[in-house]
Coordinates of C-alpha atoms in Angstrom, one line a residue:
Chain X
M1 CA 1.4 42.0 -22.7
F2 CA 5.1 41.1 -23.3
Q3 CA 7.6 43.2 -25.2
N4 CA 8.3 40.2 -27.5
R5 CA 8.0 36.5 -27.7
A6 CA 11.6 35.9 -26.3
E7 CA 10.6 37.7 -23.1
A8 CA 7.5 35.4 -22.7
L9 CA 9.6 32.3 -23.3
A10 CA 12.3 33.5 -20.9
L11 CA 9.6 33.9 -18.2
A12 CA 8.2 30.4 -18.9
L13 CA 11.6 28.8 -19.0
P14 CA 12.2 28.1 -15.2
A15 CA 8.8 26.4 -14.9
A16 CA 9.4 24.4 -18.1
V17 CA 12.8 23.3 -16.9
F18 CA 11.5 22.3 -13.5
A19 CA 8.6 20.3 -14.9
T20 CA 10.9 18.6 -17.4
V21 CA 13.5 17.6 -14.8
V22 CA 11.3 16.5 -12.0
F23 CA 8.3 15.2 -13.9
L24 CA 8.6 14.6 -17.6
L25 CA 12.1 13.1 -17.7
P26 CA 11.5 10.5 -14.9
V27 CA 8.1 9.6 -16.5
A28 CA 9.7 9.2 -19.9
I29 CA 12.5 7.0 -18.5
L30 CA 9.9 4.9 -16.7
L31 CA 7.7 4.5 -19.7
S32 CA 10.6 3.7 -22.0
E33 CA 11.2 0.5 -19.9
G34 CA 8.1 -1.0 -21.5
F35 CA 9.4 -0.5 -25.0
R36 CA 12.9 -1.9 -24.5
A37 CA 13.8 -5.5 -24.4
G38 CA 17.5 -6.6 -24.7
G39 CA 18.5 -3.1 -25.8
A40 CA 16.1 -3.0 -28.8
W41 CA 12.9 -1.1 -29.2
T42 CA 9.9 -3.5 -29.3
L43 CA 6.2 -3.8 -28.5
S44 CA 6.6 -7.3 -27.1
A45 CA 5.9 -6.3 -23.5
Y46 CA 2.6 -4.8 -24.7
T47 CA 1.6 -7.8 -26.8
G48 CA 2.7 -10.1 -23.9
F49 CA 0.6 -8.1 -21.5
F50 CA -2.6 -8.2 -23.5
S51 CA -2.1 -11.9 -24.4
E52 CA -2.8 -12.9 -20.8
T53 CA -6.5 -13.3 -19.9
L54 CA -6.0 -12.0 -16.4
N55 CA -4.5 -8.7 -17.7
R56 CA -7.4 -8.3 -20.2
T57 CA -9.9 -8.9 -17.5
V58 CA -8.3 -6.4 -15.2
F59 CA -8.0 -3.8 -18.0
L60 CA -11.6 -4.1 -19.0
R61 CA -12.8 -4.0 -15.3
S62 CA -10.8 -0.9 -14.6
F63 CA -12.0 0.9 -17.7
R64 CA -15.6 -0.1 -17.1
L65 CA -15.6 1.0 -13.5
A66 CA -14.0 4.3 -14.3
I67 CA -16.7 5.0 -17.0
E68 CA -19.5 4.0 -14.6
V69 CA -18.2 6.2 -11.9
T70 CA -17.8 9.1 -14.3
A71 CA -21.3 8.7 -15.7
V72 CA -23.0 8.4 -12.4
S73 CA -21.0 11.3 -10.9
A74 CA -22.1 13.5 -13.9
V75 CA -25.8 12.7 -13.3
I76 CA -25.6 13.3 -9.5
G77 CA -23.2 16.2 -10.1
Y78 CA -25.6 18.1 -12.4
A79 CA -28.5 17.7 -9.9
A80 CA -26.4 18.8 -7.0
A81 CA -24.7 21.7 -8.8
F82 CA -28.1 22.9 -10.1
A83 CA -29.5 22.9 -6.6
I84 CA -26.5 24.7 -5.2
V85 CA -26.3 27.5 -7.7
N86 CA -30.0 28.3 -7.2
L87 CA -29.5 28.8 -3.4
P88 CA -29.2 32.2 -1.8
A89 CA -25.6 33.5 -1.6
N90 CA -24.9 32.4 2.0
G91 CA -26.6 29.0 1.6
K92 CA -24.5 28.5 -1.6
G93 CA -21.3 29.2 0.3
R94 CA -22.2 26.7 3.0
M95 CA -23.1 24.0 0.5
V96 CA -19.9 24.6 -1.5
G97 CA -18.0 24.3 1.8
L98 CA -19.8 21.0 2.5
V99 CA -18.9 19.6 -0.9
T100 CA -15.3 20.7 -0.5
L101 CA -15.0 19.3 3.1
P102 CA -14.4 15.6 2.1
L103 CA -11.5 16.7 -0.2
M104 CA -9.7 17.9 3.0
I105 CA -10.0 14.4 4.5
S106 CA -7.5 11.8 3.6
P107 CA -8.7 9.2 1.0
V108 CA -7.5 6.5 3.3
A109 CA -9.8 7.7 6.1
R110 CA -12.7 8.1 3.7
T111 CA -12.2 4.6 2.4
Y112 CA -11.9 3.0 5.8
A113 CA -15.2 4.7 6.8
W114 CA -16.9 2.6 4.1
I115 CA -15.7 -0.5 5.9
V116 CA -17.9 0.5 8.8
I117 CA -20.8 1.7 6.7
L118 CA -20.9 -1.3 4.4
G119 CA -20.1 -4.0 7.0
R120 CA -22.4 -6.7 8.2
T121 CA -23.4 -4.5 11.2
G122 CA -23.2 -1.2 9.3
I123 CA -26.1 1.1 8.7
V124 CA -26.7 -0.1 5.1
N125 CA -27.2 -3.7 6.3
Q126 CA -29.2 -2.6 9.3
A127 CA -31.5 -0.8 7.0
I128 CA -31.8 -3.8 4.6
T129 CA -32.6 -6.3 7.4
G130 CA -34.7 -3.7 9.3
L131 CA -36.9 -3.0 6.4
G132 CA -37.3 -6.8 5.7
F133 CA -35.5 -6.9 2.3
S134 CA -33.3 -9.7 3.6
A135 CA -33.2 -11.9 6.7
D136 CA -29.4 -11.9 6.9
P137 CA -27.0 -9.1 6.3
L138 CA -25.7 -8.9 2.7
R139 CA -22.0 -9.1 1.9
L140 CA -21.3 -5.7 0.5
L141 CA -17.7 -5.3 1.4
F142 CA -14.9 -6.6 -0.8
T143 CA -17.2 -6.5 -3.9
E144 CA -17.1 -4.4 -7.1
T145 CA -20.1 -2.5 -5.7
A146 CA -18.1 -1.5 -2.7
V147 CA -15.2 -0.3 -5.0
F148 CA -17.7 1.7 -7.1
I149 CA -19.3 3.4 -4.1
G150 CA -15.9 4.2 -2.6
L151 CA -14.6 5.7 -5.9
L152 CA -17.9 7.7 -6.4
Q153 CA -17.7 9.2 -3.0
L154 CA -14.0 10.0 -3.5
F155 CA -14.4 11.9 -6.8
L156 CA -18.0 13.2 -6.9
P157 CA -17.0 16.5 -5.2
L158 CA -14.6 17.3 -8.1
M159 CA -17.5 16.9 -10.6
I160 CA -19.9 19.0 -8.5
L161 CA -17.4 21.8 -8.1
S162 CA -16.6 21.8 -11.9
L163 CA -20.3 21.9 -12.7
I164 CA -21.1 24.6 -10.2
S165 CA -18.4 26.8 -11.8
A166 CA -19.8 26.0 -15.3
L167 CA -23.4 26.7 -14.3
E168 CA -22.5 30.0 -12.7
N169 CA -20.9 31.1 -16.0
M170 CA -24.1 30.3 -17.9
P171 CA -26.3 33.3 -19.0
K172 CA -29.0 33.7 -16.3
D173 CA -31.8 34.0 -18.8
A174 CA -31.0 31.0 -20.9
I175 CA -33.2 28.6 -19.0
P176 CA -36.2 30.9 -18.6
A177 CA -36.0 31.8 -22.3
A178 CA -36.0 28.1 -23.4
R179 CA -38.9 27.4 -21.1
V180 CA -40.9 30.4 -22.5
L181 CA -40.2 29.0 -26.0
G182 CA -41.9 25.8 -25.0
A183 CA -39.0 23.5 -24.1
N184 CA -39.6 20.8 -21.5
W185 CA -37.0 20.2 -18.7
F186 CA -35.3 17.4 -20.7
Q187 CA -35.0 19.6 -23.8
V188 CA -33.8 22.5 -21.6
F189 CA -31.0 20.3 -20.2
W190 CA -30.1 18.6 -23.5
K191 CA -30.2 21.6 -25.8
V192 CA -29.3 24.5 -23.5
V193 CA -27.6 23.5 -20.2
L194 CA -25.4 20.7 -21.6
P195 CA -23.8 22.7 -24.4
L196 CA -23.3 25.8 -22.2
T197 CA -21.6 23.8 -19.4
R198 CA -19.6 21.5 -21.6
E199 CA -16.3 22.8 -20.4
G200 CA -17.2 22.1 -16.8
L201 CA -18.3 18.6 -17.8
V202 CA -15.1 17.9 -19.6
V203 CA -12.9 19.1 -16.7
G204 CA -15.0 17.2 -14.1
G205 CA -15.3 14.1 -16.3
T206 CA -11.5 14.0 -16.9
L207 CA -10.8 14.4 -13.2
V208 CA -13.2 11.8 -12.1
F209 CA -12.3 9.3 -14.9
T210 CA -8.5 9.7 -14.3
G211 CA -8.9 9.6 -10.6
S212 CA -11.1 6.4 -10.7
L213 CA -8.7 4.8 -13.1
T214 CA -5.5 5.5 -11.1
A215 CA -6.8 5.3 -7.4
Y216 CA -5.0 2.7 -5.5
I217 CA -6.0 2.6 -1.8
T218 CA -9.8 2.5 -2.4
P219 CA -9.8 -0.6 -4.8
A220 CA -7.1 -2.2 -2.6
V221 CA -9.1 -1.8 0.7
L222 CA -12.7 -2.2 -0.5
G223 CA -12.0 -4.8 -3.2
G224 CA -8.7 -6.5 -2.5
S225 CA -7.7 -9.4 -4.6
K226 CA -11.3 -10.1 -5.5
V227 CA -11.6 -6.9 -7.5
L228 CA -8.1 -6.6 -9.0
M229 CA -7.7 -3.3 -10.8
L230 CA -4.8 -2.0 -13.0
E231 CA -3.2 0.0 -10.3
T232 CA -3.3 -2.8 -7.8
L233 CA -1.9 -5.1 -10.5
M234 CA 0.9 -2.6 -11.1
Y235 CA 1.7 -2.4 -7.4
Q236 CA 1.9 -6.2 -7.3
Q237 CA 4.3 -6.3 -10.3
V238 CA 6.7 -3.9 -8.6
S239 CA 6.5 -5.0 -5.0
V240 CA 6.3 -8.8 -5.4
A241 CA 7.5 -9.8 -8.9
N242 CA 10.0 -6.9 -9.1
D243 CA 8.8 -6.7 -12.7
F244 CA 9.3 -3.0 -13.7
V245 CA 8.7 -3.7 -17.3
S246 CA 5.1 -4.9 -16.7
A247 CA 4.6 -2.0 -14.3
S248 CA 5.8 0.4 -17.0
V249 CA 3.4 -1.1 -19.5
I250 CA 0.5 -0.6 -17.0
A251 CA 1.6 3.0 -16.3
F252 CA 1.7 3.7 -20.0
I253 CA -1.8 2.2 -20.5
L254 CA -3.2 4.4 -17.6
I255 CA -1.7 7.5 -19.1
V256 CA -3.0 6.8 -22.6
M257 CA -6.4 6.1 -21.2
S258 CA -6.5 9.3 -19.2
F259 CA -5.5 11.4 -22.3
A260 CA -7.9 9.5 -24.4
A261 CA -10.7 10.2 -22.0
N262 CA -9.9 13.9 -22.0
I263 CA -9.8 14.1 -25.8
L264 CA -13.0 12.0 -26.2
L265 CA -14.9 14.2 -23.7
K266 CA -13.8 17.4 -25.5
R267 CA -14.8 15.9 -28.9
L268 CA -18.2 14.9 -27.6
A269 CA -18.8 18.3 -26.0
T270 CA -17.7 20.1 -29.1
A271 CA -19.8 17.9 -31.4
R272 CA -22.8 18.6 -29.2
S273 CA -22.4 22.3 -29.3
R274 CA -22.1 22.4 -33.1
R275 CA -25.5 20.8 -33.6
Chain Q
M1 CA 43.3 44.3 18.2
K2 CA 39.8 45.0 17.0
K3 CA 40.5 43.0 13.8
A4 CA 41.8 40.0 15.9
L5 CA 38.7 40.1 18.0
M6 CA 36.5 40.1 14.9
V7 CA 38.4 37.1 13.5
S8 CA 38.1 35.3 16.8
A9 CA 34.4 36.0 17.0
A10 CA 33.9 34.7 13.4
L11 CA 35.9 31.5 14.1
A12 CA 33.8 31.0 17.3
A13 CA 30.6 31.4 15.3
L14 CA 31.8 28.8 12.7
W15 CA 32.9 26.3 15.4
P16 CA 29.7 24.3 15.5
F17 CA 29.9 23.8 11.7
A18 CA 33.5 22.8 11.9
A19 CA 32.6 20.3 14.6
S20 CA 29.7 18.9 12.7
A21 CA 31.8 18.5 9.6
A22 CA 34.2 16.3 11.5
E23 CA 31.4 14.3 13.1
R24 CA 31.0 10.7 11.8
T25 CA 27.7 9.9 10.1
L26 CA 26.0 6.5 9.9
T27 CA 23.2 6.1 7.4
I28 CA 20.7 3.3 8.1
S29 CA 17.8 2.1 6.0
V30 CA 14.9 0.7 8.0
Y31 CA 11.2 -0.1 7.9
A32 CA 9.0 2.9 8.6
F33 CA 7.3 1.0 11.5
A34 CA 7.4 2.5 15.0
Q35 CA 10.1 5.1 14.2
D36 CA 9.2 7.4 17.1
D37 CA 9.9 4.5 19.5
F38 CA 13.0 3.5 17.7
K39 CA 14.3 7.1 17.9
T40 CA 13.9 7.1 21.7
L41 CA 15.0 3.6 22.4
V42 CA 17.7 3.0 19.8
Y43 CA 18.8 5.9 17.7
D44 CA 19.2 8.6 20.4
P45 CA 21.1 6.4 22.9
F46 CA 23.4 5.2 20.1
E47 CA 24.2 8.7 19.0
A48 CA 25.0 9.6 22.6
Q49 CA 27.3 6.6 22.9
C50 CA 29.2 6.8 19.6
G51 CA 29.4 10.6 19.4
C52 CA 28.2 10.2 15.8
K53 CA 25.2 11.3 13.7
L54 CA 22.6 8.8 12.6
V55 CA 20.7 9.4 9.4
V56 CA 17.6 7.3 9.1
E57 CA 16.0 6.4 5.8
T58 CA 12.7 4.6 5.8
G59 CA 10.4 3.0 3.3
N60 CA 9.2 -0.4 2.1
S61 CA 11.7 -3.1 1.1
V62 CA 11.3 -2.6 -2.6
E63 CA 11.9 1.1 -2.5
R64 CA 14.9 0.8 -0.2
L65 CA 16.5 -2.1 -2.1
A66 CA 16.0 -0.2 -5.4
K67 CA 17.8 2.8 -3.9
M68 CA 20.7 0.6 -2.8
E69 CA 20.9 -0.9 -6.3
A70 CA 20.9 2.6 -7.9
N71 CA 23.7 3.7 -5.5
K72 CA 25.7 0.5 -5.8
A73 CA 28.8 2.3 -7.1
N74 CA 28.8 4.9 -4.4
P75 CA 26.7 3.6 -1.5
V76 CA 24.7 6.0 0.6
V77 CA 23.3 3.6 3.1
D78 CA 25.7 1.8 5.5
L79 CA 23.3 -0.7 7.1
A80 CA 19.8 -1.9 6.3
A81 CA 17.1 -3.8 8.1
V82 CA 15.2 -6.1 5.6
S83 CA 13.4 -9.4 5.5
M84 CA 15.4 -12.7 5.2
A85 CA 14.4 -13.1 1.5
D86 CA 15.2 -9.5 0.7
A87 CA 18.6 -10.0 2.3
L88 CA 19.3 -12.9 0.0
A89 CA 18.1 -10.9 -3.0
A90 CA 20.5 -8.1 -2.0
S91 CA 23.3 -10.6 -1.5
R92 CA 22.6 -12.1 -5.0
A93 CA 22.7 -8.6 -6.5
G94 CA 26.1 -8.0 -4.9
L95 CA 24.8 -5.2 -2.6
T96 CA 25.9 -6.6 0.8
D97 CA 29.1 -7.6 2.5
K98 CA 30.0 -10.5 4.8
I99 CA 29.5 -9.7 8.4
D100 CA 32.5 -10.3 10.7
T101 CA 30.7 -11.7 13.6
T102 CA 33.8 -11.7 15.8
K103 CA 33.3 -8.0 16.0
L104 CA 29.8 -8.5 17.5
A105 CA 29.9 -8.9 21.3
N106 CA 26.3 -9.9 21.3
F107 CA 26.4 -12.4 18.4
D108 CA 26.6 -15.5 20.6
K109 CA 23.6 -14.4 22.6
L110 CA 21.3 -14.8 19.5
Y111 CA 19.1 -17.7 19.0
D112 CA 20.7 -20.2 16.5
V113 CA 18.0 -19.4 13.9
A114 CA 19.0 -15.8 13.9
K115 CA 22.8 -16.2 13.6
D116 CA 23.0 -16.7 9.9
P117 CA 19.5 -17.1 8.6
N118 CA 20.4 -17.4 4.9
G119 CA 23.6 -19.5 5.5
D120 CA 25.7 -17.0 3.5
G121 CA 27.2 -15.0 6.3
M122 CA 25.6 -11.8 4.9
S123 CA 23.0 -11.2 7.6
V124 CA 22.0 -11.6 11.2
G125 CA 18.5 -11.7 12.5
Y126 CA 17.3 -9.0 14.9
T127 CA 13.7 -10.1 15.3
F128 CA 11.4 -12.9 14.2
Y129 CA 7.7 -13.5 14.5
A130 CA 5.3 -16.4 14.5
T131 CA 2.4 -16.5 12.1
S132 CA -0.7 -18.4 13.2
I133 CA -4.5 -17.9 13.2
A134 CA -6.3 -15.4 15.4
Y135 CA -9.9 -16.6 15.8
R136 CA -13.1 -16.2 17.7
S137 CA -13.0 -19.0 20.2
D138 CA -16.8 -18.7 20.9
K139 CA -17.7 -19.2 17.2
M140 CA -15.2 -21.8 16.0
K141 CA -12.4 -24.2 16.9
I142 CA -9.1 -24.2 15.1
E143 CA -7.0 -27.4 15.3
S144 CA -5.6 -27.4 11.8
W145 CA -4.8 -24.8 9.1
A146 CA -7.3 -26.7 7.0
D147 CA -10.1 -25.8 9.4
L148 CA -10.1 -22.3 7.8
L149 CA -11.7 -23.9 4.6
K150 CA -14.4 -25.8 6.4
P151 CA -17.8 -24.9 4.9
E152 CA -19.2 -23.7 8.3
Y153 CA -16.2 -21.3 8.8
V154 CA -14.9 -20.3 5.4
G155 CA -17.5 -17.5 5.0
H156 CA -16.0 -15.8 8.1
V157 CA -12.4 -16.0 7.2
A158 CA -9.9 -13.3 5.9
F159 CA -6.8 -14.7 4.3
P160 CA -3.6 -12.7 3.6
N161 CA -3.0 -11.8 0.0
V162 CA 0.0 -13.5 -1.5
T163 CA 1.5 -10.1 -1.9
T164 CA 1.8 -9.6 1.8
N165 CA 4.5 -10.9 4.1
Q166 CA 2.0 -13.2 5.8
G167 CA 0.6 -14.6 2.5
P168 CA 3.2 -17.2 1.4
P169 CA 3.9 -18.5 5.0
A170 CA 0.1 -19.0 5.6
L171 CA -0.3 -20.7 2.2
Y172 CA 2.7 -22.9 3.0
M173 CA 1.0 -24.1 6.2
L174 CA -2.3 -24.5 4.5
G175 CA -0.5 -26.7 1.9
L176 CA 1.0 -28.8 4.7
S177 CA -2.5 -29.3 6.2
L178 CA -3.9 -30.3 2.9
G179 CA -1.0 -32.7 2.1
K180 CA 0.1 -30.5 -0.8
D181 CA 3.6 -29.5 0.1
T182 CA 5.4 -28.1 -2.9
P183 CA 7.5 -24.9 -3.2
D184 CA 5.2 -23.5 -5.9
L185 CA 2.3 -23.4 -3.5
Q186 CA 0.0 -24.6 -6.4
G187 CA -2.0 -26.8 -4.1
P188 CA -3.0 -24.3 -1.4
I189 CA -3.6 -21.5 -3.9
A190 CA -5.9 -23.8 -5.9
A191 CA -7.8 -24.8 -2.7
L192 CA -8.2 -21.1 -1.8
G193 CA -9.3 -20.3 -5.4
E194 CA -12.1 -22.9 -5.1
K195 CA -13.4 -21.0 -2.0
K196 CA -12.6 -17.5 -3.1
D197 CA -16.2 -16.4 -3.3
D198 CA -16.9 -17.6 0.2
I199 CA -13.8 -16.0 1.8
V200 CA -14.6 -12.6 3.1
T201 CA -11.4 -10.9 1.8
F202 CA -7.8 -11.5 0.9
Y203 CA -6.3 -8.7 3.0
E204 CA -3.5 -6.4 2.1
K205 CA -3.0 -4.7 5.5
S206 CA -3.2 -6.5 8.8
S207 CA -4.3 -3.2 10.4
Q208 CA -7.7 -3.8 8.7
L209 CA -8.3 -7.0 10.6
V210 CA -9.0 -5.7 14.1
Q211 CA -11.8 -3.5 12.6
L212 CA -13.2 -6.4 10.6
M213 CA -13.1 -8.7 13.7
Q214 CA -14.8 -6.0 15.8
Q215 CA -17.6 -5.6 13.2
E216 CA -18.0 -9.4 13.2
E217 CA -17.2 -9.3 9.5
I218 CA -14.6 -12.1 10.2
W219 CA -14.1 -14.7 12.8
A220 CA -10.6 -15.8 11.8
A221 CA -7.5 -14.7 10.0
P222 CA -3.9 -15.8 9.7
I223 CA -1.7 -13.0 11.2
G224 CA 1.8 -12.3 12.3
R225 CA 2.3 -12.2 16.1
F226 CA 3.3 -8.5 15.9
S227 CA -0.4 -7.7 14.9
W228 CA -1.8 -9.7 17.9
A229 CA -1.8 -6.9 20.5
G230 CA -4.7 -5.1 18.7
F231 CA -6.9 -8.1 19.0
T232 CA -6.4 -8.5 22.7
K233 CA -7.9 -5.0 23.2
L234 CA -11.2 -6.1 21.7
D235 CA -14.0 -6.9 24.0
L236 CA -14.3 -10.3 22.3
P237 CA -13.0 -13.8 22.9
V238 CA -10.2 -13.9 20.4
A239 CA -7.6 -16.7 20.7
W240 CA -4.2 -17.5 19.2
A241 CA -4.4 -20.9 17.5
T242 CA -1.8 -23.7 17.9
P243 CA -2.6 -25.8 14.8
K244 CA -1.3 -29.4 14.8
E245 CA 0.9 -28.5 11.7
G246 CA 2.6 -25.9 13.8
Q247 CA 3.2 -22.2 13.3
T248 CA 5.1 -20.4 10.5
G249 CA 6.5 -16.9 10.5
G250 CA 9.3 -14.7 9.3
M251 CA 12.5 -13.0 10.3
N252 CA 14.0 -9.6 9.8
V253 CA 17.7 -9.2 9.5
L254 CA 20.5 -6.6 9.4
V255 CA 22.8 -6.4 6.4
L256 CA 25.9 -4.3 5.7
T257 CA 26.1 -2.4 2.4
K258 CA 29.0 -3.5 0.2
G259 CA 31.5 -0.7 -0.2
S260 CA 30.2 1.3 2.7
K261 CA 32.9 3.6 4.1
N262 CA 31.4 3.3 7.6
Q263 CA 31.4 -0.4 8.2
D264 CA 33.1 -0.2 11.6
L265 CA 30.4 2.2 12.8
A266 CA 27.7 0.1 11.2
M267 CA 29.0 -2.9 13.1
Q268 CA 28.9 -0.9 16.3
F269 CA 25.3 0.0 15.6
M270 CA 24.4 -3.6 14.7
D271 CA 26.0 -4.8 18.0
F272 CA 24.1 -2.1 19.9
W273 CA 20.8 -3.1 18.4
L274 CA 21.4 -6.8 19.2
S275 CA 22.4 -6.1 22.8
T276 CA 20.2 -7.5 25.6
E277 CA 19.4 -4.1 26.9
I278 CA 18.1 -2.7 23.6
Q279 CA 16.3 -5.9 22.6
T280 CA 14.6 -6.0 26.0
K281 CA 13.4 -2.4 25.6
L282 CA 12.1 -3.0 22.1
A283 CA 10.3 -6.1 23.3
E284 CA 8.7 -4.5 26.4
K285 CA 7.3 -1.8 24.1
L286 CA 5.9 -4.7 21.9
I287 CA 7.8 -3.4 18.9
D288 CA 9.9 -6.4 18.0
S289 CA 10.2 -9.9 19.4
P290 CA 13.8 -10.5 20.6
A291 CA 16.3 -12.5 18.7
N292 CA 18.7 -12.2 21.7
S293 CA 18.2 -15.3 23.9
E294 CA 19.2 -13.6 27.1
V295 CA 16.3 -11.2 27.0
K296 CA 13.9 -11.8 29.9
L297 CA 10.4 -10.4 29.4
S298 CA 7.5 -9.5 31.6
E299 CA 4.5 -11.9 31.4
A300 CA 2.5 -9.2 29.5
A301 CA 5.2 -8.7 26.9
A302 CA 6.0 -12.3 26.5
G303 CA 2.3 -13.1 25.9
N304 CA 2.1 -10.7 23.0
L305 CA 5.4 -11.5 21.3
T306 CA 7.1 -14.5 19.7
Y307 CA 9.3 -15.3 22.6
G308 CA 11.5 -18.2 23.9
E309 CA 13.9 -20.8 22.5
E310 CA 11.2 -23.4 22.0
T311 CA 9.1 -21.0 19.9
A312 CA 12.1 -20.0 17.9
K313 CA 13.0 -23.6 17.1
S314 CA 9.4 -24.6 16.3
L315 CA 8.8 -22.0 13.6
K316 CA 8.5 -23.4 10.1
L317 CA 10.1 -20.6 8.0
I318 CA 10.1 -20.7 4.3
P319 CA 13.8 -20.7 3.1
S320 CA 14.7 -17.4 1.5
A321 CA 16.0 -19.1 -1.7
I322 CA 12.6 -20.8 -2.2
A323 CA 10.8 -17.5 -1.5
L324 CA 12.9 -15.6 -4.0
D325 CA 12.9 -18.2 -6.7
N326 CA 9.1 -18.7 -6.5
R327 CA 7.8 -15.2 -5.7
A328 CA 6.8 -14.3 -9.3
G329 CA 5.3 -17.7 -9.9
W330 CA 3.2 -17.5 -6.7
L331 CA 1.8 -14.2 -7.8
K332 CA 1.0 -15.5 -11.3
T333 CA -0.8 -18.6 -9.9
W334 CA -2.6 -16.5 -7.3
N335 CA -3.9 -14.1 -9.9
E336 CA -5.0 -16.9 -12.2
K337 CA -6.8 -18.8 -9.4
V338 CA -7.9 -16.1 -7.0
G339 CA -7.6 -12.8 -8.7
Q340 CA -9.8 -13.4 -11.7

């Protein structure tokens, strides 16, 4: 495509310089804060961070919630994407539009909507009391469940869209062929669909996991202090304690976890396809 | 002749640029709150008066102070509006200059509490606010801050997070009511920690509270007076408590950046902001409670703001030095007792 390697590099240079100056360099400077103490390079900020019970609790809670949201969005995402790709063309277009619609609405507005839905007088509690499951409204807001629901609603469309794309690229006769050969639906999914859509799952999974791990407004509004997460802790360290070193440590942890999730998902998908 | 005309035309075309280059510019750093109203009521009239250009930078205190620190050697901002505690932090970091109050025609009109809030001559208050409890008068009775923790009420209470401006003052008053009055706020934080599962939420944004009150999710919450107007619009009996321990609150102040090249202009602007006319306009719009004691307000505005000398004197404000020196400790204790 290009005359030589130098020409290709020259074309990529402006973008590389721009990304380095406005993104990589500031991030590197920020992250280096966590490795410096009194002018020397050290891991003391990291050991100090993990030595505190609160920080360990918050780290594990954030990690667990991000995994739960990713897993549930994968299950719901496959079902929804399957249904959508099997619709006629115009129906498919409308459904993709519906899935995309929430992405055009601010996460703040979507999060605040959950305050109404999950409130004591919201439709969920009305259904619970109306159907006789409980005499009094349940406290759903400001709980880990509320944060989970908010995050799932926030990032599920990304998983569905990734899986729709992957399912559409799958050979049309793969599923009928497996069925003809005697595979049940579980075997079809496990041995045919999953390996053939692994790229979509890796992309969707990484987006959902990273998004859930780094979202700020949803955990802050639906969980508050009662469900402290890494990003709310980081905000506190900067805005209240003015402790940029701790904030840098948390930022580094979040970045490492995001990269690790991507690598792990790729490995899992690759391992599955080799079997 | 033709050449001369062309040169004249070119100079005429460049004239606006030449004029704007000579124009004085004042850069101010303020809260992002109500900026449309500030533009109409404060910034545009000042520009018309001074014949200068006003550049407005907005953001939260942390961002703005960090920027001032980064530009310490060559300041960009000339004047900043910050909280009392942040003003002291800026002063300790060598970011602000002493204010020559003899250059402020409106200085003597300020309530005493606003004249030199930190006692270092580095700031003047432009607004203050009371913090008390907004509550459903048909569901409960609030006579003391400690009433919030009564078993019959605690399940309907939202308390400000320690990270908010309302958090420490509310904790301070709760501590007074519980007889645990120490600057580290250990007593009230521990008391809240014991009831953390009952309390509906530890709120981050006061804007959430009107919705929570409307949904009957909460019956009571400590709030700043500036948030009160939203509650009065609810079709519910919501009252402003006058607890026996009193009300607390906070104050926002104006500071001058050290090394600013436009300090005279900044002083002019400061005086303009503190004038009776501007303070009245801001108060009537329910934006800021006046720090100028000569401001006379309509009944409607007065009822929704922190207004009057008696109110100003009665507020129990946390001294800035105590707030600054204990902030990190408050957060640590809070996260240990409430956040886990």
